[in-house]
Amino acid sequence: MPVEITWWGHATCTVEDSGVRALTDPLFARRLAHLRRRRGALPPPGAWHTDVALVSHLHADHLHLPSLDRLAPGTHLLVPRGALRAVPGLRRLARPGRLRITEVAPGERVSVGAVVVRAVSARHDGRRLPVGPHRSPALGYVVEGEARTYFAGDTGLFETMAEEVGPVDVALLPVGGWGPYLGEGHLDAGRAAQALARLAPRCAVPVHYGTYWPIGMDAVRPHEFHAPGDEFVRLAALRAPGVAVHRLGHGESVRLEVAR
């Protein structure tokens, strides 16, 4: 059975494997604070339907409460350990009849139907910004079914990445951001290509670029908005030539036959 990956924009993807749908970092907003969606239509209502939603960290473009509120009652939501304390709005979503929220830390596994979701480490700021002293560990996730699909969330490159993530078939890697400058704890196209060489999956899909941009900054380093996907494809061919890279447009899907 193939795994199907759909990129909805930013870090939001649907991974369908073994009849289970996993939705990563749901973000269904035209505007978020100083950011606006500049490319790609909003995900259709069908994208809201998922068996499990995976939140990588507490930043508002990854843990977006209004988007999570659109998920169907009973949807299983995985969040970093400590998120319920750090983000009080999550407690409303956890009330009876709404979402089933499970806090996880690196190394923990949760079964969802025929797949197992494994939380792994990421190197990224885990605070809920711009306010709040509480931290939660930033996470990536590996969805293990017919394939092993790694969703990196937001992360910097770190020495033990391949060891902690383990063998994977598909890697969803961030290659850019939502502004003209990437801070510490992020992958740009070059560092993502280095990560790809370390992880050595069969396939990869670049994400987290070309969707949101600060209002009024269209002319500031526009190549940082438009170019990361193509640059990742180019650099991946040099650093990890054995990996098939699929650069998707917003709302596009790819079905991958993965032989284990």
mmCIF file of C-alpha atoms in Angstrom:
data_model
loop_
_atom_site.group_PDB
_atom_site.id
_atom_site.type_symbol
_atom_site.label_atom_id
_atom_site.label_comp_id
_atom_site.label_asym_id
_atom_site.label_seq_id
_atom_site.Cartn_x
_atom_site.Cartn_y
_atom_site.Cartn_z
ATOM 1 C CA MET A 1 0.000 0.000 0.000
ATOM 2 C CA PRO A 2 1.459 3.392 -0.908
ATOM 3 C CA VAL A 3 1.782 6.328 1.431
ATOM 4 C CA GLU A 4 0.204 9.560 0.191
ATOM 5 C CA ILE A 5 1.552 12.973 1.154
ATOM 6 C CA THR A 6 -0.395 16.194 0.597
ATOM 7 C CA TRP A 7 1.208 19.564 1.293
ATOM 8 C CA TRP A 8 -1.345 22.229 2.225
ATOM 9 C CA GLY A 9 1.249 24.969 2.801
ATOM 10 C CA HIS A 10 3.673 26.042 5.539
ATOM 11 C CA ALA A 11 4.174 22.985 7.809
ATOM 12 C CA THR A 12 0.687 21.536 7.254
ATOM 13 C CA CYS A 13 0.649 18.150 5.529
ATOM 14 C CA THR A 14 -1.611 15.136 5.441
ATOM 15 C CA VAL A 15 0.152 11.781 5.628
ATOM 16 C CA GLU A 16 -2.129 8.881 4.710
ATOM 17 C CA ASP A 17 -0.758 5.435 5.491
ATOM 18 C CA SER A 18 -2.513 2.111 6.165
ATOM 19 C CA GLY A 19 -5.912 3.802 6.087
ATOM 20 C CA VAL A 20 -4.902 6.335 8.779
ATOM 21 C CA ARG A 21 -4.716 10.085 8.146
ATOM 22 C CA ALA A 22 -2.214 12.171 10.113
ATOM 23 C CA LEU A 23 -2.292 15.970 9.861
ATOM 24 C CA THR A 24 0.814 17.947 10.778
ATOM 25 C CA ASP A 25 0.794 21.389 12.440
ATOM 26 C CA PRO A 26 -2.681 22.408 11.190
ATOM 27 C CA LEU A 27 -2.814 26.037 10.033
ATOM 28 C CA PHE A 28 -5.949 27.108 8.162
ATOM 29 C CA ALA A 29 -5.685 30.909 8.390
ATOM 30 C CA ARG A 30 -5.383 33.616 5.749
ATOM 31 C CA ARG A 31 -3.718 35.860 8.294
ATOM 32 C CA LEU A 32 -1.843 35.194 11.518
ATOM 33 C CA ALA A 33 -0.751 38.307 13.446
ATOM 34 C CA HIS A 34 1.689 40.100 11.100
ATOM 35 C CA LEU A 35 1.713 37.276 8.560
ATOM 36 C CA ARG A 36 -0.553 36.781 5.586
ATOM 37 C CA ARG A 37 -0.901 33.871 3.240
ATOM 38 C CA ARG A 38 0.585 34.950 -0.058
ATOM 39 C CA ARG A 39 0.460 31.716 -1.985
ATOM 40 C CA GLY A 40 -1.930 28.801 -2.287
ATOM 41 C CA ALA A 41 -5.602 28.551 -1.457
ATOM 42 C CA LEU A 42 -6.595 27.731 2.084
ATOM 43 C CA PRO A 43 -6.909 23.985 2.698
ATOM 44 C CA PRO A 44 -10.488 22.847 1.925
ATOM 45 C CA PRO A 45 -12.728 21.550 4.707
ATOM 46 C CA GLY A 46 -11.820 18.004 3.728
ATOM 47 C CA ALA A 47 -8.299 18.675 4.984
ATOM 48 C CA TRP A 48 -9.667 19.217 8.492
ATOM 49 C CA HIS A 49 -10.743 15.570 8.723
ATOM 50 C CA THR A 50 -7.981 13.451 10.168
ATOM 51 C CA ASP A 51 -7.503 10.592 12.586
ATOM 52 C CA VAL A 52 -4.616 12.231 14.408
ATOM 53 C CA ALA A 53 -3.130 15.732 14.379
ATOM 54 C CA LEU A 54 0.525 16.235 15.278
ATOM 55 C CA VAL A 55 1.714 19.521 16.798
ATOM 56 C CA SER A 56 5.479 19.928 16.755
ATOM 57 C CA HIS A 57 5.902 22.916 19.082
ATOM 58 C CA LEU A 58 4.097 25.820 20.714
ATOM 59 C CA HIS A 59 4.715 28.685 18.279
ATOM 60 C CA ALA A 60 1.429 30.069 16.983
ATOM 61 C CA ASP A 61 2.096 29.162 13.340
ATOM 62 C CA HIS A 62 2.378 25.512 14.415
ATOM 63 C CA LEU A 63 0.008 25.333 17.396
ATOM 64 C CA HIS A 64 -2.836 27.483 16.042
ATOM 65 C CA LEU A 65 -5.857 27.219 18.315
ATOM 66 C CA PRO A 66 -8.535 28.377 15.818
ATOM 67 C CA SER A 67 -7.321 25.776 13.317
ATOM 68 C CA LEU A 68 -7.283 23.025 15.935
ATOM 69 C CA ASP A 69 -10.811 24.035 16.879
ATOM 70 C CA ARG A 70 -11.939 23.063 13.369
ATOM 71 C CA LEU A 71 -10.917 19.435 13.830
ATOM 72 C CA ALA A 72 -13.775 16.990 14.215
ATOM 73 C CA PRO A 73 -14.814 15.912 17.723
ATOM 74 C CA GLY A 74 -12.876 12.881 18.840
ATOM 75 C CA THR A 75 -9.793 13.654 16.747
ATOM 76 C CA HIS A 76 -6.648 12.526 18.545
ATOM 77 C CA LEU A 77 -4.224 15.431 19.026
ATOM 78 C CA LEU A 78 -0.591 14.892 20.012
ATOM 79 C CA VAL A 79 1.216 17.877 21.555
ATOM 80 C CA PRO A 80 4.564 18.323 23.322
ATOM 81 C CA ARG A 81 4.601 17.479 27.000
ATOM 82 C CA GLY A 82 3.692 20.559 29.049
ATOM 83 C CA ALA A 83 1.624 22.171 26.282
ATOM 84 C CA LEU A 84 -1.625 22.063 28.272
ATOM 85 C CA ARG A 85 -0.006 24.121 31.007
ATOM 86 C CA ALA A 86 1.743 26.502 28.632
ATOM 87 C CA VAL A 87 -1.264 27.125 26.340
ATOM 88 C CA PRO A 88 -4.457 27.440 28.409
ATOM 89 C CA GLY A 89 -6.634 27.508 25.287
ATOM 90 C CA LEU A 90 -5.790 23.866 24.710
ATOM 91 C CA ARG A 91 -7.699 22.942 27.859
ATOM 92 C CA ARG A 92 -10.939 24.143 26.271
ATOM 93 C CA LEU A 93 -10.267 21.875 23.286
ATOM 94 C CA ALA A 94 -9.685 18.972 25.679
ATOM 95 C CA ARG A 95 -13.115 19.200 27.284
ATOM 96 C CA PRO A 96 -15.450 16.193 26.921
ATOM 97 C CA GLY A 97 -16.805 15.784 23.416
ATOM 98 C CA ARG A 98 -13.961 17.689 21.750
ATOM 99 C CA LEU A 99 -10.404 16.538 21.055
ATOM 100 C CA ARG A 100 -8.488 13.668 22.652
ATOM 101 C CA ILE A 101 -5.241 15.355 23.630
ATOM 102 C CA THR A 102 -2.135 13.391 24.534
ATOM 103 C CA GLU A 103 1.087 15.056 25.638
ATOM 104 C CA VAL A 104 4.237 13.294 24.419
ATOM 105 C CA ALA A 105 7.993 13.595 24.819
ATOM 106 C CA PRO A 106 10.842 12.281 22.636
ATOM 107 C CA GLY A 107 10.916 8.506 22.525
ATOM 108 C CA GLU A 108 7.232 8.004 23.342
ATOM 109 C CA ARG A 109 4.896 6.132 20.990
ATOM 110 C CA VAL A 110 1.157 6.380 20.432
ATOM 111 C CA SER A 111 -0.866 3.855 18.416
ATOM 112 C CA VAL A 112 -3.506 5.250 16.064
ATOM 113 C CA GLY A 113 -5.336 2.549 14.166
ATOM 114 C CA ALA A 114 -2.825 0.614 12.095
ATOM 115 C CA VAL A 115 0.032 3.094 12.562
ATOM 116 C CA VAL A 116 2.320 4.048 15.417
ATOM 117 C CA VAL A 117 3.365 7.667 15.888
ATOM 118 C CA ARG A 118 6.759 8.119 17.526
ATOM 119 C CA ALA A 119 7.871 11.469 18.959
ATOM 120 C CA VAL A 120 11.491 12.424 18.291
ATOM 121 C CA SER A 121 13.736 15.304 19.279
ATOM 122 C CA ALA A 122 14.002 18.640 17.494
ATOM 123 C CA ARG A 123 16.325 21.578 18.089
ATOM 124 C CA HIS A 124 14.045 24.599 18.291
ATOM 125 C CA ASP A 125 12.717 27.124 20.795
ATOM 126 C CA GLY A 126 9.866 25.447 22.678
ATOM 127 C CA ARG A 127 8.313 28.522 24.286
ATOM 128 C CA ARG A 128 4.853 29.874 23.547
ATOM 129 C CA LEU A 129 5.776 33.291 22.173
ATOM 130 C CA PRO A 130 5.560 36.216 22.591
ATOM 131 C CA VAL A 131 4.403 35.693 26.178
ATOM 132 C CA GLY A 132 4.621 32.947 28.748
ATOM 133 C CA PRO A 133 7.557 31.492 30.643
ATOM 134 C CA HIS A 134 6.610 27.847 30.191
ATOM 135 C CA ARG A 135 8.537 25.649 27.795
ATOM 136 C CA SER A 136 7.769 22.388 26.115
ATOM 137 C CA PRO A 137 10.210 20.347 24.065
ATOM 138 C CA ALA A 138 9.988 20.962 20.337
ATOM 139 C CA LEU A 139 9.319 17.668 18.570
ATOM 140 C CA GLY A 140 9.398 15.879 15.284
ATOM 141 C CA TYR A 141 7.287 12.803 14.605
ATOM 142 C CA VAL A 142 7.729 9.542 12.730
ATOM 143 C CA VAL A 143 4.514 7.965 11.424
ATOM 144 C CA GLU A 144 5.169 4.231 11.161
ATOM 145 C CA GLY A 145 2.813 2.172 9.030
ATOM 146 C CA GLU A 146 3.518 0.665 5.632
ATOM 147 C CA ALA A 147 6.158 3.407 5.434
ATOM 148 C CA ARG A 148 8.087 5.376 8.017
ATOM 149 C CA THR A 149 7.427 9.079 7.427
ATOM 150 C CA TYR A 150 9.438 11.679 9.340
ATOM 151 C CA PHE A 151 7.885 15.108 9.925
ATOM 152 C CA ALA A 152 10.631 17.348 11.294
ATOM 153 C CA GLY A 153 8.474 20.257 12.510
ATOM 154 C CA ASP A 154 10.882 23.150 13.022
ATOM 155 C CA THR A 155 14.422 22.155 13.827
ATOM 156 C CA GLY A 156 18.040 23.028 13.379
ATOM 157 C CA LEU A 157 20.585 20.517 12.185
ATOM 158 C CA PHE A 158 22.067 18.475 15.037
ATOM 159 C CA GLU A 159 24.688 15.756 15.251
ATOM 160 C CA THR A 160 22.455 12.975 16.531
ATOM 161 C CA MET A 161 19.543 13.654 14.164
ATOM 162 C CA ALA A 162 19.855 10.443 12.136
ATOM 163 C CA GLU A 163 20.409 8.353 15.273
ATOM 164 C CA GLU A 164 17.404 9.807 17.109
ATOM 165 C CA VAL A 165 15.055 9.741 14.109
ATOM 166 C CA GLY A 166 16.142 6.281 12.965
ATOM 167 C CA PRO A 167 15.651 4.755 9.512
ATOM 168 C CA VAL A 168 12.864 6.449 7.539
ATOM 169 C CA ASP A 169 11.395 6.100 4.067
ATOM 170 C CA VAL A 170 10.001 9.616 3.623
ATOM 171 C CA ALA A 171 11.232 12.911 5.121
ATOM 172 C CA LEU A 172 9.122 16.097 5.297
ATOM 173 C CA LEU A 173 11.796 18.734 5.875
ATOM 174 C CA PRO A 174 11.459 22.482 6.476
ATOM 175 C CA VAL A 175 13.560 24.446 3.987
ATOM 176 C CA GLY A 176 12.608 28.065 4.736
ATOM 177 C CA GLY A 177 10.427 30.179 6.973
ATOM 178 C CA TRP A 178 7.924 33.009 7.081
ATOM 179 C CA GLY A 179 10.300 35.964 7.019
ATOM 180 C CA PRO A 180 13.431 37.237 5.312
ATOM 181 C CA TYR A 181 15.785 35.926 8.002
ATOM 182 C CA LEU A 182 15.974 32.485 9.594
ATOM 183 C CA GLY A 183 17.060 32.401 13.208
ATOM 184 C CA GLU A 184 18.753 29.652 15.132
ATOM 185 C CA GLY A 185 16.895 26.365 15.235
ATOM 186 C CA HIS A 186 15.771 26.340 11.601
ATOM 187 C CA LEU A 187 16.765 24.566 8.418
ATOM 188 C CA ASP A 188 17.319 26.505 5.230
ATOM 189 C CA ALA A 189 17.639 24.721 1.893
ATOM 190 C CA GLY A 190 21.337 24.015 2.406
ATOM 191 C CA ARG A 191 21.044 22.666 5.935
ATOM 192 C CA ALA A 192 17.973 20.659 4.937
ATOM 193 C CA ALA A 193 20.028 19.036 2.178
ATOM 194 C CA GLN A 194 22.666 18.163 4.774
ATOM 195 C CA ALA A 195 19.950 16.661 6.962
ATOM 196 C CA LEU A 196 18.712 14.668 3.979
ATOM 197 C CA ALA A 197 22.177 13.229 3.412
ATOM 198 C CA ARG A 198 22.326 12.120 7.055
ATOM 199 C CA LEU A 199 18.826 10.656 7.168
ATOM 200 C CA ALA A 200 19.080 8.942 3.758
ATOM 201 C CA PRO A 201 15.343 8.326 3.207
ATOM 202 C CA ARG A 202 13.994 7.032 -0.074
ATOM 203 C CA CYS A 203 11.945 10.182 -0.720
ATOM 204 C CA ALA A 204 11.647 13.739 0.567
ATOM 205 C CA VAL A 205 9.167 16.620 0.380
ATOM 206 C CA PRO A 206 10.233 20.210 1.199
ATOM 207 C CA VAL A 207 7.828 22.145 3.417
ATOM 208 C CA HIS A 208 7.700 25.325 5.534
ATOM 209 C CA TYR A 209 8.349 27.882 2.805
ATOM 210 C CA GLY A 210 6.546 29.924 0.190
ATOM 211 C CA THR A 211 3.246 30.339 2.045
ATOM 212 C CA TYR A 212 3.242 33.108 4.695
ATOM 213 C CA TRP A 213 5.170 36.365 4.642
ATOM 214 C CA PRO A 214 5.119 39.486 6.847
ATOM 215 C CA ILE A 215 2.660 42.159 5.752
ATOM 216 C CA GLY A 216 4.386 45.056 4.010
ATOM 217 C CA MET A 217 7.627 43.155 3.390
ATOM 218 C CA ASP A 218 6.942 41.774 -0.088
ATOM 219 C CA ALA A 219 10.033 43.477 -1.507
ATOM 220 C CA VAL A 220 12.398 42.483 1.325
ATOM 221 C CA ARG A 221 14.574 39.527 0.240
ATOM 222 C CA PRO A 222 11.751 37.997 -1.836
ATOM 223 C CA HIS A 223 14.032 35.125 -2.903
ATOM 224 C CA GLU A 224 13.783 33.827 0.674
ATOM 225 C CA PHE A 225 10.064 33.363 0.026
ATOM 226 C CA HIS A 226 10.113 31.994 -3.522
ATOM 227 C CA ALA A 227 13.383 30.085 -3.902
ATOM 228 C CA PRO A 228 13.851 27.596 -1.019
ATOM 229 C CA GLY A 229 11.929 24.718 -2.616
ATOM 230 C CA ASP A 230 13.851 24.811 -5.892
ATOM 231 C CA GLU A 231 17.131 25.415 -4.064
ATOM 232 C CA PHE A 232 16.509 22.370 -1.899
ATOM 233 C CA VAL A 233 15.856 20.245 -4.989
ATOM 234 C CA ARG A 234 19.153 21.459 -6.489
ATOM 235 C CA LEU A 235 21.234 20.917 -3.354
ATOM 236 C CA ALA A 236 19.621 17.591 -2.531
ATOM 237 C CA ALA A 237 20.682 16.298 -5.954
ATOM 238 C CA LEU A 238 24.272 17.151 -5.032
ATOM 239 C CA ARG A 239 24.341 15.996 -1.399
ATOM 240 C CA ALA A 240 21.878 13.086 -1.486
ATOM 241 C CA PRO A 241 21.577 11.998 -5.122
ATOM 242 C CA GLY A 242 19.922 8.710 -4.191
ATOM 243 C CA VAL A 243 16.882 10.435 -2.649
ATOM 244 C CA ALA A 244 13.836 11.215 -4.807
ATOM 245 C CA VAL A 245 12.696 14.754 -3.976
ATOM 246 C CA HIS A 246 9.101 15.777 -4.709
ATOM 247 C CA ARG A 247 8.531 19.535 -4.661
ATOM 248 C CA LEU A 248 4.776 19.892 -4.332
ATOM 249 C CA GLY A 249 2.586 22.873 -5.010
ATOM 250 C CA HIS A 250 0.034 23.933 -2.423
ATOM 251 C CA GLY A 251 -2.681 21.320 -2.218
ATOM 252 C CA GLU A 252 -0.771 18.824 -4.357
ATOM 253 C CA SER A 253 -0.273 15.192 -3.403
ATOM 254 C CA VAL A 254 2.223 12.467 -4.197
ATOM 255 C CA ARG A 255 1.671 8.737 -3.784
ATOM 256 C CA LEU A 256 4.837 6.879 -2.908
ATOM 257 C CA GLU A 257 5.299 3.126 -3.256
ATOM 258 C CA VAL A 258 7.614 2.147 -0.438
ATOM 259 C CA ALA A 259 8.959 -1.407 -0.351
ATOM 260 C CA ARG A 260 10.237 -2.389 3.112
#
